[in-house]
Amino acid sequence: MNSSETWLVPAQDGRRFMAAIGIGLLVELAALALLLPVMSQQQPPARQQSVVKISIQAPPQAPKPLPPTPKPPPPTPQPPQPVTPPKPVPTPPPRPAPQHVVHHSVPPHPAPPPPPKAAPPVPQTPPTPPMPPAPSLGEVDQFRSAMRSAVQSVANEVYPQAAQMAHETGAPEVTFTYYNGAVTNIALAHSSGFPLLDQAAIQAARIAHYPPPPSGFAGRTYTVTVEVIFQMAAPSVDGD
């Protein structure tokens, strides 16, 4: 074997080896291409890691010190001013003492008293006429009878209708004061037992017309008591 053949053998073997390696790589790549989709579905997606940003700042610089405040200059001393004394207050002159002037008043002359007035004449009272003589007993009986007749004359006018329907009869007594033809102080002296008749008797004494006082009764006060009779009128009988 010549030298040229000796170098050819290793060269062919090397190409075969490289071809075998290339084929193997292709087979593996094809297998990976088939397995990648399956592996991507089975494996969970990778978690995203949160990124925390940290910023580091430089410390603040200390403030610069302020320049010192300049002190004010000391005040300039001034020369003392002269003190002016206060002006004296003038003293007011003393007031003159008040003088008391005494006025001597001359008493006025007393006025002459007025002349005394003449006393009015005293009216002379006419002499009181003498009282008439007291009436006799007969005159007193006549006067009492006149009083009774005056009251009885109006008894039928004041006889209550209700008392008549109830057949109430009686003779109550009334008393009153008589003076110069006027009657006062009328009151019931004795009851009849029927209130309607008692009130009617007082009413009769109040409205009766009394005669004037006869001679011997004028100017005198009398207390009179009379009886007022209330009775049913008897029915009239007509004869042939």
CSV table of N, CA and C in Angstrom, one decimal, residues 77-214:
chain,number,residue,atom,x,y,z
A,77,PRO,N,-24.1,109.0,73.5
A,77,PRO,CA,-24.5,109.8,74.7
A,77,PRO,C,-24.8,111.2,74.4
A,78,GLN,N,-26.0,111.7,74.9
A,78,GLN,CA,-26.4,113.1,74.7
A,78,GLN,C,-26.1,113.9,75.9
A,79,PRO,N,-25.8,115.2,75.7
A,79,PRO,CA,-25.5,116.0,76.9
A,79,PRO,C,-26.8,116.3,77.7
A,80,PRO,N,-26.7,116.3,79.0
A,80,PRO,CA,-28.0,116.6,79.8
A,80,PRO,C,-28.6,117.9,79.5
A,81,GLN,N,-29.9,117.9,79.4
A,81,GLN,CA,-30.7,119.1,79.1
A,81,GLN,C,-31.0,119.9,80.4
A,82,PRO,N,-30.9,121.2,80.3
A,82,PRO,CA,-31.2,121.9,81.6
A,82,PRO,C,-32.7,121.8,82.0
A,83,VAL,N,-32.9,121.6,83.3
A,83,VAL,CA,-34.3,121.4,83.9
A,83,VAL,C,-34.9,122.8,84.1
A,84,THR,N,-36.1,123.0,83.5
A,84,THR,CA,-36.8,124.3,83.6
A,84,THR,C,-37.7,124.2,84.8
A,85,PRO,N,-37.5,125.0,85.8
A,85,PRO,CA,-38.4,125.0,87.0
A,85,PRO,C,-39.8,125.4,86.6
A,86,PRO,N,-40.8,124.8,87.3
A,86,PRO,CA,-42.2,125.1,87.0
A,86,PRO,C,-42.5,126.6,87.4
A,87,LYS,N,-43.4,127.2,86.6
A,87,LYS,CA,-43.8,128.5,86.8
A,87,LYS,C,-44.6,128.6,88.1
A,88,PRO,N,-44.4,129.6,89.0
A,88,PRO,CA,-45.2,129.7,90.2
A,88,PRO,C,-46.6,130.0,89.9
A,89,VAL,N,-47.6,129.3,90.6
A,89,VAL,CA,-49.0,129.6,90.3
A,89,VAL,C,-49.4,130.8,91.1
A,90,PRO,N,-50.0,131.8,90.5
A,90,PRO,CA,-50.3,133.0,91.2
A,90,PRO,C,-51.4,132.7,92.2
A,91,THR,N,-51.3,133.2,93.5
A,91,THR,CA,-52.3,133.0,94.5
A,91,THR,C,-53.4,134.0,94.3
A,92,PRO,N,-54.7,133.4,94.2
A,92,PRO,CA,-55.8,134.4,94.0
A,92,PRO,C,-56.0,135.3,95.2
A,93,PRO,N,-56.4,136.5,95.0
A,93,PRO,CA,-56.6,137.4,96.1
A,93,PRO,C,-57.7,137.0,97.0
A,94,PRO,N,-57.7,137.2,98.3
A,94,PRO,CA,-58.8,136.7,99.2
A,94,PRO,C,-60.1,137.5,98.8
A,95,ARG,N,-61.1,136.7,98.9
A,95,ARG,CA,-62.4,137.3,98.7
A,95,ARG,C,-62.9,138.1,99.8
A,96,PRO,N,-63.5,139.2,99.5
A,96,PRO,CA,-64.0,140.0,100.6
A,96,PRO,C,-65.1,139.3,101.4
A,97,ALA,N,-65.1,139.5,102.7
A,97,ALA,CA,-66.1,138.9,103.5
A,97,ALA,C,-67.5,139.5,103.2
A,98,PRO,N,-68.5,138.6,103.1
A,98,PRO,CA,-69.8,139.2,102.8
A,98,PRO,C,-70.3,140.1,103.9
A,99,GLN,N,-70.9,141.1,103.5
A,99,GLN,CA,-71.4,142.1,104.5
A,99,GLN,C,-72.9,141.8,104.6
A,100,HIS,N,-73.3,141.7,105.8
A,100,HIS,CA,-74.7,141.5,106.1
A,100,HIS,C,-75.4,142.9,106.3
A,101,VAL,N,-76.3,143.1,105.3
A,101,VAL,CA,-77.1,144.3,105.3
A,101,VAL,C,-78.4,144.1,106.1
A,102,VAL,N,-78.6,144.8,107.1
A,102,VAL,CA,-79.8,144.7,107.9
A,102,VAL,C,-80.8,145.7,107.4
A,103,HIS,N,-81.9,145.1,106.9
A,103,HIS,CA,-83.0,146.0,106.4
A,103,HIS,C,-84.0,146.2,107.5
A,104,HIS,N,-84.3,147.3,107.9
A,104,HIS,CA,-85.3,147.6,108.9
A,104,HIS,C,-86.6,147.9,108.2
A,105,SER,N,-87.5,147.0,108.3
A,105,SER,CA,-88.8,147.2,107.6
A,105,SER,C,-89.7,147.9,108.6
A,106,VAL,N,-90.4,148.8,108.0
A,106,VAL,CA,-91.3,149.6,108.8
A,106,VAL,C,-92.7,148.9,108.8
A,107,PRO,N,-93.1,148.5,110.0
A,107,PRO,CA,-94.4,147.8,110.0
A,107,PRO,C,-95.5,148.6,109.4
A,108,PRO,N,-96.3,148.0,108.6
A,108,PRO,CA,-97.4,148.7,107.9
A,108,PRO,C,-98.5,149.1,109.0
A,109,HIS,N,-99.1,150.2,108.6
A,109,HIS,CA,-100.2,150.6,109.5
A,109,HIS,C,-101.3,149.6,109.5
A,110,PRO,N,-101.8,149.2,110.6
A,110,PRO,CA,-102.9,148.3,110.6
A,110,PRO,C,-104.2,148.9,110.0
A,111,ALA,N,-104.8,148.1,109.1
A,111,ALA,CA,-106.0,148.5,108.4
A,111,ALA,C,-107.1,148.6,109.5
A,112,PRO,N,-107.9,149.6,109.3
A,112,PRO,CA,-109.0,149.7,110.2
A,112,PRO,C,-110.0,148.6,110.1
A,113,PRO,N,-110.5,148.0,111.2
A,113,PRO,CA,-111.4,146.9,111.1
A,113,PRO,C,-112.7,147.3,110.4
A,114,PRO,N,-113.2,146.3,109.6
A,114,PRO,CA,-114.5,146.6,108.9
A,114,PRO,C,-115.6,146.9,110.0
A,115,PRO,N,-116.5,147.6,109.5
A,115,PRO,CA,-117.6,147.9,110.5
A,115,PRO,C,-118.4,146.6,110.7
A,116,PRO,N,-118.8,146.4,111.9
A,116,PRO,CA,-119.6,145.2,112.2
A,116,PRO,C,-120.9,145.1,111.3
A,117,LYS,N,-121.1,143.9,110.8
A,117,LYS,CA,-122.3,143.7,110.0
A,117,LYS,C,-123.5,143.6,111.0
A,118,ALA,N,-124.5,144.1,110.5
A,118,ALA,CA,-125.7,144.0,111.3
A,118,ALA,C,-126.3,142.6,111.2
A,119,ALA,N,-126.7,142.1,112.3
A,119,ALA,CA,-127.2,140.8,112.3
A,119,ALA,C,-128.5,140.7,111.6
A,120,PRO,N,-128.7,139.7,110.7
A,120,PRO,CA,-130.0,139.6,110.0
A,120,PRO,C,-131.2,139.4,111.0
A,121,PRO,N,-132.2,139.9,110.6
A,121,PRO,CA,-133.4,139.8,111.5
A,121,PRO,C,-133.8,138.4,111.7
A,122,VAL,N,-134.1,138.0,112.8
A,122,VAL,CA,-134.5,136.6,113.1
A,122,VAL,C,-136.0,136.5,112.7
A,123,PRO,N,-136.2,135.6,111.8
A,123,PRO,CA,-137.6,135.5,111.4
A,123,PRO,C,-138.5,135.0,112.6
A,124,GLN,N,-139.5,135.6,112.7
A,124,GLN,CA,-140.4,135.2,113.9
A,124,GLN,C,-141.3,134.1,113.5
A,125,THR,N,-141.2,133.0,114.3
A,125,THR,CA,-142.0,131.9,114.0
A,125,THR,C,-143.4,132.2,114.5
A,126,PRO,N,-144.3,131.9,113.5
A,126,PRO,CA,-145.7,132.1,113.9
A,126,PRO,C,-146.1,131.2,115.1
A,127,PRO,N,-146.9,131.7,115.9
A,127,PRO,CA,-147.2,130.8,117.1
A,127,PRO,C,-148.0,129.6,116.6
A,128,THR,N,-147.6,128.5,117.2
A,128,THR,CA,-148.3,127.2,116.9
A,128,THR,C,-149.7,127.3,117.3
A,129,PRO,N,-150.6,126.9,116.4
A,129,PRO,CA,-152.0,126.9,116.8
A,129,PRO,C,-152.2,125.9,117.8
A,130,PRO,N,-153.1,126.1,118.7
A,130,PRO,CA,-153.4,125.2,119.7
A,130,PRO,C,-154.0,123.9,119.1
A,131,MET,N,-153.6,122.8,119.7
A,131,MET,CA,-154.1,121.5,119.3
A,131,MET,C,-155.6,121.4,119.6
A,132,PRO,N,-156.3,120.8,118.6
A,132,PRO,CA,-157.7,120.7,118.8
A,132,PRO,C,-158.0,119.7,120.0
A,133,PRO,N,-159.0,119.8,120.6
A,133,PRO,CA,-159.3,118.9,121.7
A,133,PRO,C,-159.3,117.5,121.3
A,134,ALA,N,-158.9,116.6,122.1
A,134,ALA,CA,-158.9,115.1,121.8
A,134,ALA,C,-160.4,114.7,121.5
A,135,PRO,N,-160.4,113.8,120.5
A,135,PRO,CA,-161.8,113.3,120.1
A,135,PRO,C,-162.4,112.5,121.3
A,136,SER,N,-163.6,112.5,121.3
A,136,SER,CA,-164.4,111.7,122.3
A,136,SER,C,-164.4,110.2,121.9
A,137,LEU,N,-164.9,109.4,122.8
A,137,LEU,CA,-165.0,108.0,122.5
A,137,LEU,C,-165.9,107.7,121.4
A,138,GLY,N,-167.0,108.5,121.3
A,138,GLY,CA,-167.9,108.3,120.2
A,138,GLY,C,-167.3,108.6,118.9
A,139,GLU,N,-166.5,109.7,118.8
A,139,GLU,CA,-165.8,110.1,117.6
A,139,GLU,C,-164.8,109.0,117.2
A,140,VAL,N,-164.1,108.4,118.2
A,140,VAL,CA,-163.1,107.4,117.9
A,140,VAL,C,-163.8,106.2,117.2
A,141,ASP,N,-165.0,105.8,117.8
A,141,ASP,CA,-165.7,104.7,117.2
A,141,ASP,C,-166.2,105.0,115.8
A,142,GLN,N,-166.6,106.2,115.5
A,142,GLN,CA,-167.0,106.6,114.2
A,142,GLN,C,-165.8,106.5,113.2
A,143,PHE,N,-164.7,107.0,113.7
A,143,PHE,CA,-163.4,107.0,112.9
A,143,PHE,C,-163.0,105.5,112.5
A,144,ARG,N,-163.1,104.6,113.5
A,144,ARG,CA,-162.7,103.3,113.3
A,144,ARG,C,-163.7,102.6,112.3
A,145,SER,N,-164.9,102.9,112.4
A,145,SER,CA,-165.9,102.3,111.5
A,145,SER,C,-165.6,102.8,110.1
A,146,ALA,N,-165.2,104.1,110.0
A,146,ALA,CA,-164.9,104.6,108.6
A,146,ALA,C,-163.7,103.9,108.0
A,147,MET,N,-162.7,103.6,108.9
A,147,MET,CA,-161.5,102.9,108.4
A,147,MET,C,-161.9,101.5,107.9
A,148,ARG,N,-162.8,100.8,108.7
A,148,ARG,CA,-163.2,99.5,108.3
A,148,ARG,C,-164.0,99.4,107.1
A,149,SER,N,-164.8,100.4,106.9
A,149,SER,CA,-165.6,100.5,105.7
A,149,SER,C,-164.8,100.7,104.4
A,150,ALA,N,-163.7,101.5,104.6
A,150,ALA,CA,-162.8,101.8,103.5
A,150,ALA,C,-162.1,100.6,103.0
A,151,VAL,N,-161.7,99.8,103.9
A,151,VAL,CA,-161.0,98.5,103.6
A,151,VAL,C,-161.9,97.5,103.0
A,152,GLN,N,-163.1,97.4,103.7
A,152,GLN,CA,-164.0,96.3,103.3
A,152,GLN,C,-164.6,96.6,101.9
A,153,SER,N,-164.6,97.9,101.5
A,153,SER,CA,-165.2,98.2,100.2
A,153,SER,C,-164.4,97.6,99.0
A,154,VAL,N,-163.2,97.3,99.2
A,154,VAL,CA,-162.3,96.8,98.1
A,154,VAL,C,-162.0,95.3,98.4
A,155,ALA,N,-162.6,94.7,99.4
A,155,ALA,CA,-162.3,93.3,99.7
A,155,ALA,C,-162.7,92.4,98.5
A,156,ASN,N,-163.9,92.6,97.9
A,156,ASN,CA,-164.4,91.8,96.8
A,156,ASN,C,-163.5,91.9,95.6
A,157,GLU,N,-162.8,93.1,95.4
A,157,GLU,CA,-161.9,93.3,94.3
A,157,GLU,C,-160.7,92.4,94.4
A,158,VAL,N,-160.2,92.2,95.6
A,158,VAL,CA,-159.0,91.5,95.8
A,158,VAL,C,-159.2,90.0,96.3
A,159,TYR,N,-160.5,89.6,96.3
A,159,TYR,CA,-160.8,88.2,96.7
A,159,TYR,C,-160.2,87.3,95.7
A,160,PRO,N,-159.2,86.5,96.0
A,160,PRO,CA,-158.6,85.6,95.0
A,160,PRO,C,-159.6,84.6,94.3
A,161,GLN,N,-159.5,84.5,93.0
A,161,GLN,CA,-160.3,83.6,92.3
A,161,GLN,C,-160.1,82.1,92.8
A,162,ALA,N,-158.8,81.8,93.0
A,162,ALA,CA,-158.5,80.4,93.5
A,162,ALA,C,-159.1,80.1,94.8
A,163,ALA,N,-159.1,81.2,95.7
A,163,ALA,CA,-159.8,81.0,97.0
A,163,ALA,C,-161.3,80.8,96.9
A,164,GLN,N,-161.9,81.5,96.0
A,164,GLN,CA,-163.3,81.3,95.8
A,164,GLN,C,-163.6,80.0,95.2
A,165,MET,N,-162.8,79.5,94.3
A,165,MET,CA,-163.1,78.1,93.7
A,165,MET,C,-162.9,77.1,94.8
A,166,ALA,N,-162.0,77.3,95.7
A,166,ALA,CA,-161.8,76.4,96.8
A,166,ALA,C,-162.7,76.6,98.0
A,167,HIS,N,-163.6,77.6,97.8
A,167,HIS,CA,-164.6,77.9,98.9
A,167,HIS,C,-163.9,78.3,100.2
A,168,GLU,N,-162.8,79.1,100.1
A,168,GLU,CA,-162.1,79.5,101.2
A,168,GLU,C,-162.7,80.8,101.7
A,169,THR,N,-163.1,80.9,103.0
A,169,THR,CA,-163.7,82.1,103.6
A,169,THR,C,-163.0,82.4,104.9
A,170,GLY,N,-163.0,83.6,105.3
A,170,GLY,CA,-162.4,84.0,106.6
A,170,GLY,C,-162.4,85.5,106.8
A,171,ALA,N,-161.9,85.9,108.0
A,171,ALA,CA,-161.9,87.3,108.3
A,171,ALA,C,-160.5,87.6,109.0
A,172,PRO,N,-159.4,87.7,108.2
A,172,PRO,CA,-158.1,88.1,108.7
A,172,PRO,C,-158.2,89.6,109.2
A,173,GLU,N,-157.3,89.9,110.1
A,173,GLU,CA,-157.2,91.2,110.7
A,173,GLU,C,-155.9,91.8,110.2
A,174,VAL,N,-155.9,93.1,109.8
A,174,VAL,CA,-154.7,93.8,109.4
A,174,VAL,C,-154.6,95.1,110.3
A,175,THR,N,-153.3,95.5,110.5
A,175,THR,CA,-153.1,96.7,111.3
A,175,THR,C,-152.2,97.6,110.5
A,176,PHE,N,-152.4,98.9,110.7
A,176,PHE,CA,-151.7,99.9,109.9
A,176,PHE,C,-151.6,101.2,110.7
A,177,THR,N,-150.8,102.2,110.3
A,177,THR,CA,-150.7,103.5,110.9
A,177,THR,C,-151.3,104.5,110.0
A,178,TYR,N,-152.2,105.3,110.7
A,178,TYR,CA,-152.9,106.4,109.9
A,178,TYR,C,-152.4,107.7,110.4
A,179,TYR,N,-152.1,108.6,109.4
A,179,TYR,CA,-151.7,110.0,109.7
A,179,TYR,C,-152.2,110.9,108.6
A,180,ASN,N,-153.2,111.7,108.9
A,180,ASN,CA,-153.7,112.7,108.0
A,180,ASN,C,-154.1,112.1,106.7
A,181,GLY,N,-154.7,111.0,106.7
A,181,GLY,CA,-155.3,110.4,105.5
A,181,GLY,C,-154.3,109.4,104.8
A,182,ALA,N,-153.1,109.3,105.3
A,182,ALA,CA,-152.1,108.4,104.7
A,182,ALA,C,-151.9,107.2,105.6
A,183,VAL,N,-151.7,106.0,105.0
A,183,VAL,CA,-151.6,104.7,105.7
A,183,VAL,C,-150.2,104.1,105.5
A,184,THR,N,-149.5,103.7,106.5
A,184,THR,CA,-148.2,103.1,106.4
A,184,THR,C,-148.2,101.9,107.4
A,185,ASN,N,-147.1,101.2,107.3
A,185,ASN,CA,-146.8,100.1,108.2
A,185,ASN,C,-147.9,99.0,108.2
A,186,ILE,N,-148.3,98.6,107.0
A,186,ILE,CA,-149.4,97.6,107.0
A,186,ILE,C,-148.8,96.2,107.2
A,187,ALA,N,-149.5,95.5,108.1
A,187,ALA,CA,-149.1,94.2,108.5
A,187,ALA,C,-150.3,93.3,108.9
A,188,LEU,N,-150.0,92.0,108.9
A,188,LEU,CA,-151.1,91.1,109.3
A,188,LEU,C,-151.1,90.9,110.8
A,189,ALA,N,-152.3,91.2,111.4
A,189,ALA,CA,-152.4,91.1,112.8
A,189,ALA,C,-153.0,89.7,113.3
A,190,HIS,N,-153.9,89.2,112.5
A,190,HIS,CA,-154.4,87.9,112.8
A,190,HIS,C,-154.7,87.1,111.5
A,191,SER,N,-154.2,85.9,111.4
A,191,SER,CA,-154.4,85.1,110.2
A,191,SER,C,-155.8,84.5,110.1
A,192,SER,N,-156.2,84.3,108.9
A,192,SER,CA,-157.5,83.6,108.7
A,192,SER,C,-157.3,82.1,108.5
A,193,GLY,N,-156.1,81.6,108.4
A,193,GLY,CA,-155.8,80.2,108.2
A,193,GLY,C,-155.6,79.9,106.7
A,194,PHE,N,-155.9,80.9,105.9
A,194,PHE,CA,-155.7,80.7,104.4
A,194,PHE,C,-154.7,81.8,103.9
A,195,PRO,N,-153.6,81.4,103.5
A,195,PRO,CA,-152.6,82.4,103.0
A,195,PRO,C,-153.1,83.3,101.9
A,196,LEU,N,-153.9,82.8,101.0
A,196,LEU,CA,-154.5,83.6,100.0
A,196,LEU,C,-155.3,84.7,100.5
A,197,LEU,N,-156.1,84.4,101.5
A,197,LEU,CA,-157.0,85.5,102.1
A,197,LEU,C,-156.2,86.4,103.0
A,198,ASP,N,-155.1,86.0,103.6
A,198,ASP,CA,-154.3,86.9,104.4
A,198,ASP,C,-153.6,87.9,103.5
A,199,GLN,N,-153.1,87.4,102.4
A,199,GLN,CA,-152.4,88.4,101.4
A,199,GLN,C,-153.4,89.3,100.8
A,200,ALA,N,-154.7,88.8,100.6
A,200,ALA,CA,-155.7,89.7,100.0
A,200,ALA,C,-156.1,90.8,101.0
A,201,ALA,N,-156.1,90.5,102.3
A,201,ALA,CA,-156.5,91.5,103.3
A,201,ALA,C,-155.4,92.6,103.3
A,202,ILE,N,-154.1,92.2,103.2
A,202,ILE,CA,-153.1,93.3,103.2
A,202,ILE,C,-153.2,94.1,101.9
A,203,GLN,N,-153.5,93.5,100.8
A,203,GLN,CA,-153.7,94.2,99.6
A,203,GLN,C,-154.9,95.2,99.7
A,204,ALA,N,-155.9,94.8,100.3
A,204,ALA,CA,-157.1,95.7,100.5
A,204,ALA,C,-156.8,96.9,101.3
A,205,ALA,N,-156.0,96.7,102.4
A,205,ALA,CA,-155.6,97.8,103.2
A,205,ALA,C,-154.7,98.8,102.5
A,206,ARG,N,-153.9,98.3,101.5
A,206,ARG,CA,-153.0,99.1,100.7
A,206,ARG,C,-153.7,100.0,99.7
A,207,ILE,N,-154.8,99.5,99.1
A,207,ILE,CA,-155.4,100.2,98.0
A,207,ILE,C,-156.7,100.9,98.4
A,208,ALA,N,-157.1,100.8,99.6
A,208,ALA,CA,-158.4,101.4,100.1
A,208,ALA,C,-158.2,103.0,100.0
A,209,HIS,N,-159.4,103.6,99.8
A,209,HIS,CA,-159.4,105.1,99.8
A,209,HIS,C,-159.9,105.5,101.2
A,210,TYR,N,-159.1,106.2,102.0
A,210,TYR,CA,-159.4,106.5,103.3
A,210,TYR,C,-159.9,108.0,103.4
A,211,PRO,N,-160.9,108.3,104.2
A,211,PRO,CA,-161.4,109.6,104.4
A,211,PRO,C,-160.4,110.5,105.0
A,212,PRO,N,-160.5,111.8,104.8
A,212,PRO,CA,-159.6,112.8,105.5
A,212,PRO,C,-159.9,112.7,107.0
A,213,PRO,N,-158.9,113.1,107.8
A,213,PRO,CA,-159.1,113.1,109.2
A,213,PRO,C,-160.2,114.1,109.7
A,214,PRO,N,-161.1,113.7,110.4
A,214,PRO,CA,-162.1,114.6,110.9
A,214,PRO,C,-161.6,115.6,112.0
